[in-house]
Amino acid sequence: MTYLLKKSEVNQTLRAWTSKAHVYAPQKVQKYAQFLPVGEDFELSVEEPHNTRFPPKALFLPQSETLLKYNPQKRELESAETPDQPRIIFGIRPCDAKAVTLLDSVFSSEDNPDPFWQARRDQSVLVGLGCDQPCATCFCTSVESGPFDRSGLEAILTDLGDTYAVEPLTERGVSLFENLTVASAETTQTIQAIQEKATREMPIAFGREGLKAHLDELFENEIWEDFAKSCLGCGICTFLCPTCFCFDIVDEVRKSTRERHWDTCMFKVYSIEASGHNPRPSRRERTRQRLMHKYSYWLDPTGQTGCTGCGRCVRYCPVGLDIRAMVRKSVATPSEVPHVD
């Protein structure tokens, strides 16, 4: 069943949801949009063709969070409380919702689930906004996704002009929208045409067939040195990436807490071992690590590419490094590994 939600009624709908859950939606902050709590006065920002600058992974993996507390009076360790409030995340783009499912493979493993991540996931309902006009930096169709990918979503919206078509995908999604007007069969056909057109017209950035094996064979190739020459090592690409999850754990003595903070493999200090040895001593190795992790290493345990094609690393790189061009150049670089026919 597909429902119709008038754009003029979206703010009212979001405010109504706040009576039963914390509601987050893209809102303007200076020149950019980011996910913030919905209050009485808020400015929804979902009209731009691209996603928010700051990835919504921060709603599940905060930039900083307390994992453990120490009570000096009792001389006891105290676990930090896990979130227990229901949340509705409205307007998340399909690439970002899929990124959350990819991070599930890291933080929701059966053997060792992260209690903080899991609590937030269990309490969250993701309402997606499909991309009927994907921007030039997006390349989701090149990484096993698409502008209307349903992965991780409870419902997905399609822009019809003055109205959003709402397709609930789960029971929780239905419960949010079941009081709306049902779309006609003609409207449903229009929705399908919009979604197919957006997917069809998005250019393929690079081919995936044999990509992992080829990258593995280029491990010692000088191509990584060429890429690293332009890289500043600032880490913007990883901090704004919806699937990067490097973190550091620090004991804050003055606060008597153990905290987890975002980190990045693009920083030299990240990979320094206790012995002082650094297996990634130069930007060459760190640039290789970033690209190989997305398009090779992630496939080993999950069978999925660790990139959703959101385009943030392309759009916000201060020196204009384009990961799509890096992959294409890698594919065009002959392998130096001999093959036996």
Short mmCIF file of C-alpha atoms in Angstrom, two decimals:
data_model
loop_
_atom_site.label_atom_id
_atom_site.label_comp_id
_atom_site.label_asym_id
_atom_site.label_seq_id
_atom_site.Cartn_x
_atom_site.Cartn_y
_atom_site.Cartn_z
CA MET A 1 0.00 0.00 0.00
CA THR A 2 1.26 3.47 -0.94
CA TYR A 3 0.10 6.61 0.87
CA LEU A 4 0.22 10.33 0.09
CA LEU A 5 1.70 12.91 2.46
CA LYS A 6 1.26 16.57 1.55
CA LYS A 7 4.47 18.57 1.96
CA SER A 8 2.45 21.27 3.72
CA GLU A 9 1.63 18.71 6.42
CA VAL A 10 5.13 17.28 6.96
CA ASN A 11 6.11 19.63 9.80
CA GLN A 12 2.82 18.97 11.57
CA THR A 13 3.36 15.22 11.18
CA LEU A 14 6.88 15.37 12.60
CA ARG A 15 5.72 17.41 15.59
CA ALA A 16 2.95 14.89 16.24
CA TRP A 17 5.51 12.08 16.30
CA THR A 18 7.49 13.85 19.03
CA SER A 19 4.78 12.88 21.52
CA LYS A 20 5.89 9.25 21.29
CA ALA A 21 9.51 9.36 20.16
CA HIS A 22 12.57 11.52 19.65
CA VAL A 23 12.34 12.72 16.05
CA TYR A 24 15.38 13.68 13.98
CA ALA A 25 15.29 15.32 10.55
CA PRO A 26 17.67 17.26 8.27
CA GLN A 27 17.77 20.91 9.32
CA LYS A 28 19.75 23.92 8.17
CA VAL A 29 22.85 24.83 10.16
CA GLN A 30 24.51 27.85 8.54
CA LYS A 31 25.11 26.73 4.93
CA TYR A 32 24.64 23.00 5.46
CA ALA A 33 22.02 20.55 6.63
CA GLN A 34 22.45 18.00 9.38
CA PHE A 35 20.21 15.71 11.41
CA LEU A 36 18.92 17.48 14.52
CA PRO A 37 16.05 16.89 16.97
CA VAL A 38 12.68 18.22 15.86
CA GLY A 39 11.27 20.85 18.22
CA GLU A 40 8.57 23.49 18.10
CA ASP A 41 10.66 25.74 15.87
CA PHE A 42 12.67 23.95 13.22
CA GLU A 43 13.49 24.41 9.55
CA LEU A 44 13.28 21.17 7.60
CA SER A 45 15.90 20.89 4.85
CA VAL A 46 15.20 18.04 2.44
CA GLU A 47 14.91 19.86 -0.88
CA GLU A 48 18.60 19.66 -1.80
CA PRO A 49 19.46 16.80 -4.18
CA HIS A 50 22.34 15.61 -1.99
CA ASN A 51 22.48 14.28 1.55
CA THR A 52 23.50 16.08 4.74
CA ARG A 53 27.14 17.04 5.13
CA PHE A 54 27.47 15.33 8.51
CA PRO A 55 26.50 11.64 8.18
CA PRO A 56 23.60 10.30 10.26
CA LYS A 57 25.89 7.48 11.47
CA ALA A 58 26.52 9.92 14.36
CA LEU A 59 23.00 9.11 15.60
CA PHE A 60 24.15 5.52 16.12
CA LEU A 61 27.88 5.95 16.69
CA PRO A 62 28.31 9.36 18.36
CA GLN A 63 31.47 11.33 17.72
CA SER A 64 32.20 10.94 21.44
CA GLU A 65 30.46 8.78 24.03
CA THR A 66 31.08 7.43 27.52
CA LEU A 67 31.41 3.65 27.73
CA LEU A 68 32.35 3.22 31.37
CA LYS A 69 32.41 5.26 34.57
CA TYR A 70 34.50 4.89 37.70
CA ASN A 71 33.05 5.84 41.06
CA PRO A 72 36.04 6.94 43.20
CA GLN A 73 33.98 6.97 46.41
CA LYS A 74 32.81 3.38 46.01
CA ARG A 75 35.92 2.37 44.05
CA GLU A 76 33.67 0.63 41.59
CA LEU A 77 33.20 0.59 37.84
CA GLU A 78 29.78 1.60 36.59
CA SER A 79 28.49 0.88 33.11
CA ALA A 80 27.17 3.84 31.18
CA GLU A 81 23.45 3.72 30.53
CA THR A 82 22.43 2.53 27.08
CA PRO A 83 19.82 4.62 25.19
CA ASP A 84 16.25 3.42 25.72
CA GLN A 85 14.14 6.11 24.02
CA PRO A 86 12.34 5.31 20.73
CA ARG A 87 13.53 7.43 17.80
CA ILE A 88 12.23 8.28 14.35
CA ILE A 89 14.81 9.42 11.80
CA PHE A 90 13.02 11.18 8.96
CA GLY A 91 14.45 12.04 5.54
CA ILE A 92 17.49 9.78 5.62
CA ARG A 93 18.80 9.09 2.12
CA PRO A 94 18.99 5.45 0.94
CA CYS A 95 22.80 5.52 0.79
CA ASP A 96 22.96 6.52 4.46
CA ALA A 97 20.36 3.96 5.51
CA LYS A 98 22.31 1.24 3.73
CA ALA A 99 25.47 2.47 5.47
CA VAL A 100 23.78 1.75 8.81
CA THR A 101 23.13 -1.84 7.72
CA LEU A 102 26.78 -2.19 6.70
CA LEU A 103 27.87 -0.96 10.11
CA ASP A 104 25.56 -3.57 11.63
CA SER A 105 28.05 -6.15 10.38
CA VAL A 106 30.65 -4.51 12.64
CA PHE A 107 28.67 -3.53 15.73
CA SER A 108 25.78 -6.04 15.73
CA SER A 109 27.73 -9.25 15.30
CA GLU A 110 26.22 -12.29 17.02
CA ASP A 111 29.46 -13.09 18.83
CA ASN A 112 30.17 -9.65 20.28
CA PRO A 113 27.45 -7.02 19.75
CA ASP A 114 28.12 -3.45 20.84
CA PRO A 115 25.41 -2.69 23.45
CA PHE A 116 25.36 1.05 22.72
CA TRP A 117 25.02 0.60 18.97
CA GLN A 118 22.46 -2.18 19.38
CA ALA A 119 20.28 -0.17 21.74
CA ARG A 120 20.13 2.74 19.31
CA ARG A 121 19.39 0.45 16.36
CA ASP A 122 16.59 -1.36 18.18
CA GLN A 123 14.96 1.94 19.14
CA SER A 124 15.20 3.59 15.71
CA VAL A 125 12.73 3.80 12.84
CA LEU A 126 14.29 5.01 9.59
CA VAL A 127 12.05 6.87 7.13
CA GLY A 128 13.94 7.34 3.88
CA LEU A 129 13.71 9.97 1.17
CA GLY A 130 14.52 8.59 -2.26
CA CYS A 131 16.65 10.59 -4.69
CA ASP A 132 14.57 11.42 -7.77
CA GLN A 133 17.33 13.77 -8.98
CA PRO A 134 20.66 12.42 -7.68
CA CYS A 135 23.47 14.96 -7.63
CA ALA A 136 26.61 14.73 -9.75
CA THR A 137 28.81 13.41 -6.93
CA CYS A 138 26.57 10.42 -6.15
CA PHE A 139 27.44 6.96 -7.47
CA CYS A 140 25.27 4.54 -5.49
CA THR A 141 24.37 2.41 -8.54
CA SER A 142 28.08 1.59 -8.92
CA VAL A 143 28.25 0.01 -5.45
CA GLU A 144 25.31 -2.40 -5.30
CA SER A 145 22.79 0.23 -4.26
CA GLY A 146 20.50 2.78 -5.88
CA PRO A 147 18.65 6.08 -5.37
CA PHE A 148 15.64 4.17 -4.04
CA ASP A 149 17.41 1.34 -2.22
CA ARG A 150 15.18 -0.02 0.57
CA SER A 151 17.98 -1.43 2.75
CA GLY A 152 17.50 -0.61 6.43
CA LEU A 153 14.36 1.49 5.89
CA GLU A 154 10.92 1.21 7.49
CA ALA A 155 9.40 3.42 4.78
CA ILE A 156 10.59 5.35 1.73
CA LEU A 157 9.30 8.61 0.27
CA THR A 158 9.18 9.67 -3.37
CA ASP A 159 8.89 13.36 -4.25
CA LEU A 160 5.82 14.04 -6.39
CA GLY A 161 5.99 17.83 -6.33
CA ASP A 162 3.58 19.10 -3.69
CA THR A 163 3.23 15.64 -2.18
CA TYR A 164 5.36 12.74 -1.01
CA ALA A 165 4.39 9.22 -1.92
CA VAL A 166 5.03 7.01 1.11
CA GLU A 167 5.75 3.31 0.74
CA PRO A 168 5.82 1.56 4.14
CA LEU A 169 8.19 -1.39 4.13
CA THR A 170 7.60 -2.81 7.62
CA GLU A 171 4.86 -2.88 10.23
CA ARG A 172 6.51 -0.01 12.07
CA GLY A 173 6.45 1.97 8.84
CA VAL A 174 2.76 1.24 8.30
CA SER A 175 1.91 2.41 11.83
CA LEU A 176 3.36 5.86 11.08
CA PHE A 177 1.41 6.51 7.88
CA GLU A 178 -1.71 4.31 7.83
CA ASN A 179 -4.03 7.27 8.47
CA LEU A 180 -3.00 8.99 5.24
CA THR A 181 -4.80 8.93 1.88
CA VAL A 182 -4.06 5.87 -0.24
CA ALA A 183 -2.44 6.56 -3.63
CA SER A 184 -4.32 5.66 -6.80
CA ALA A 185 -3.11 3.04 -9.26
CA GLU A 186 -2.18 5.82 -11.70
CA THR A 187 -0.07 7.56 -9.04
CA THR A 188 1.62 4.28 -8.20
CA GLN A 189 2.66 3.93 -11.84
CA THR A 190 4.04 7.48 -11.78
CA ILE A 191 6.06 6.65 -8.68
CA GLN A 192 7.56 3.59 -10.32
CA ALA A 193 8.47 5.59 -13.41
CA ILE A 194 10.24 8.25 -11.30
CA GLN A 195 12.24 5.65 -9.43
CA GLU A 196 13.23 3.73 -12.55
CA LYS A 197 14.24 6.93 -14.37
CA ALA A 198 16.48 8.06 -11.50
CA THR A 199 18.20 4.69 -11.38
CA ARG A 200 18.56 4.39 -15.15
CA GLU A 201 20.00 7.86 -15.68
CA MET A 202 22.65 7.72 -12.97
CA PRO A 203 25.98 7.13 -14.74
CA ILE A 204 28.09 4.14 -13.74
CA ALA A 205 31.27 5.44 -12.10
CA PHE A 206 33.27 2.21 -12.48
CA GLY A 207 32.79 -1.50 -12.98
CA ARG A 208 32.76 -3.90 -10.02
CA GLU A 209 33.49 -7.15 -11.83
CA GLY A 210 36.88 -8.43 -10.71
CA LEU A 211 37.59 -5.18 -8.84
CA LYS A 212 38.54 -6.76 -5.52
CA ALA A 213 40.94 -9.27 -7.04
CA HIS A 214 42.56 -6.59 -9.18
CA LEU A 215 43.03 -4.22 -6.23
CA ASP A 216 44.60 -7.03 -4.20
CA GLU A 217 47.12 -7.55 -6.97
CA LEU A 218 48.03 -3.85 -6.93
CA PHE A 219 48.93 -3.89 -3.24
CA GLU A 220 52.60 -3.02 -3.84
CA ASN A 221 52.03 -0.92 -6.96
CA GLU A 222 53.32 2.65 -7.21
CA ILE A 223 49.81 3.88 -8.02
CA TRP A 224 49.23 4.47 -4.29
CA GLU A 225 52.16 6.86 -4.22
CA ASP A 226 50.56 8.82 -7.08
CA PHE A 227 47.27 9.09 -5.19
CA ALA A 228 49.00 10.11 -1.96
CA LYS A 229 50.80 13.05 -3.57
CA SER A 230 47.61 15.10 -3.59
CA CYS A 231 46.20 13.89 -0.27
CA LEU A 232 46.55 16.20 2.76
CA GLY A 233 45.85 13.42 5.25
CA CYS A 234 43.19 15.62 6.88
CA GLY A 235 40.70 12.78 7.40
CA ILE A 236 37.67 14.70 6.11
CA CYS A 237 36.80 11.85 3.75
CA THR A 238 36.63 9.34 6.61
CA PHE A 239 34.94 11.55 9.21
CA LEU A 240 32.18 12.42 6.71
CA CYS A 241 31.90 8.87 5.36
CA PRO A 242 28.73 7.10 6.54
CA THR A 243 30.51 3.71 6.76
CA CYS A 244 33.89 4.61 8.31
CA PHE A 245 33.98 3.49 11.91
CA CYS A 246 37.57 3.86 13.19
CA PHE A 247 37.59 4.90 16.83
CA ASP A 248 39.93 5.38 19.76
CA ILE A 249 39.19 4.53 23.41
CA VAL A 250 40.56 6.93 26.00
CA ASP A 251 40.53 6.95 29.81
CA GLU A 252 39.68 10.49 30.92
CA VAL A 253 41.25 10.55 34.38
CA ARG A 254 39.80 13.86 35.51
CA LYS A 255 36.28 12.76 34.60
CA SER A 256 36.78 9.16 35.77
CA THR A 257 35.36 7.87 32.48
CA ARG A 258 36.34 5.66 29.60
CA GLU A 259 35.26 7.22 26.33
CA ARG A 260 35.09 6.31 22.67
CA HIS A 261 35.95 8.97 20.08
CA TRP A 262 35.96 8.91 16.29
CA ASP A 263 39.38 8.40 14.78
CA THR A 264 40.68 7.89 11.26
CA CYS A 265 43.13 5.59 9.53
CA MET A 266 44.31 8.64 7.57
CA PHE A 267 46.17 9.93 10.63
CA LYS A 268 49.73 8.68 11.12
CA VAL A 269 49.30 8.18 14.85
CA TYR A 270 46.29 5.88 14.38
CA SER A 271 48.33 2.84 13.32
CA ILE A 272 51.36 3.27 15.59
CA GLU A 273 51.80 0.12 17.68
CA ALA A 274 52.94 -0.06 21.31
CA SER A 275 56.41 -1.05 20.15
CA GLY A 276 56.66 2.17 18.16
CA HIS A 277 56.41 0.35 14.83
CA ASN A 278 53.97 1.83 12.33
CA PRO A 279 52.77 -0.53 9.56
CA ARG A 280 51.41 2.50 7.67
CA PRO A 281 54.27 4.97 8.06
CA SER A 282 53.49 7.18 5.07
CA ARG A 283 50.46 8.63 3.33
CA ARG A 284 50.96 6.05 0.60
CA GLU A 285 49.96 3.17 2.87
CA ARG A 286 47.17 5.13 4.49
CA THR A 287 45.65 6.15 1.15
CA ARG A 288 45.82 2.51 0.06
CA GLN A 289 44.15 1.42 3.28
CA ARG A 290 41.20 3.72 2.77
CA LEU A 291 40.44 2.55 -0.75
CA MET A 292 41.24 -1.12 -0.16
CA HIS A 293 39.05 -1.27 2.93
CA LYS A 294 36.03 -0.06 0.97
CA TYR A 295 36.44 -2.14 -2.15
CA SER A 296 38.39 -5.20 -1.02
CA TYR A 297 38.73 -5.88 2.70
CA TRP A 298 35.05 -5.34 3.55
CA LEU A 299 34.06 -8.01 1.05
CA ASP A 300 36.00 -10.74 2.85
CA PRO A 301 33.68 -11.07 5.89
CA THR A 302 30.44 -9.66 4.43
CA GLY A 303 30.47 -10.10 0.65
CA GLN A 304 29.46 -6.44 0.33
CA THR A 305 31.28 -3.33 -0.80
CA GLY A 306 31.99 -1.01 2.13
CA CYS A 307 30.94 2.11 0.21
CA THR A 308 27.41 3.32 -0.52
CA GLY A 309 28.28 5.96 -3.11
CA CYS A 310 27.01 8.91 -1.06
CA GLY A 311 29.60 11.22 -2.65
CA ARG A 312 30.59 13.14 0.50
CA CYS A 313 34.28 12.34 0.10
CA VAL A 314 34.10 13.69 -3.46
CA ARG A 315 32.09 16.79 -2.61
CA TYR A 316 34.06 17.91 0.45
CA CYS A 317 37.66 16.90 -0.25
CA PRO A 318 39.66 20.16 0.02
CA VAL A 319 42.03 19.15 -2.79
CA GLY A 320 39.45 17.57 -5.09
CA LEU A 321 40.49 13.93 -4.78
CA ASP A 322 37.76 11.81 -6.35
CA ILE A 323 37.50 8.23 -5.16
CA ARG A 324 35.66 7.29 -8.36
CA ALA A 325 38.63 8.44 -10.45
CA MET A 326 40.99 6.59 -8.10
CA VAL A 327 39.09 3.34 -8.64
CA ARG A 328 38.98 3.86 -12.41
CA LYS A 329 42.71 4.52 -12.53
CA SER A 330 43.32 1.44 -10.40
CA VAL A 331 41.28 -0.68 -12.79
CA ALA A 332 43.24 0.71 -15.75
CA THR A 333 46.59 -0.04 -14.09
CA PRO A 334 48.01 -3.38 -15.28
CA SER A 335 48.60 -5.96 -12.58
CA GLU A 336 52.19 -6.99 -11.97
CA VAL A 337 51.14 -10.36 -10.58
CA PRO A 338 51.82 -13.15 -13.10
CA HIS A 339 48.88 -15.37 -14.01
CA VAL A 340 49.13 -18.96 -15.17
CA ASP A 341 46.75 -19.82 -17.98
#
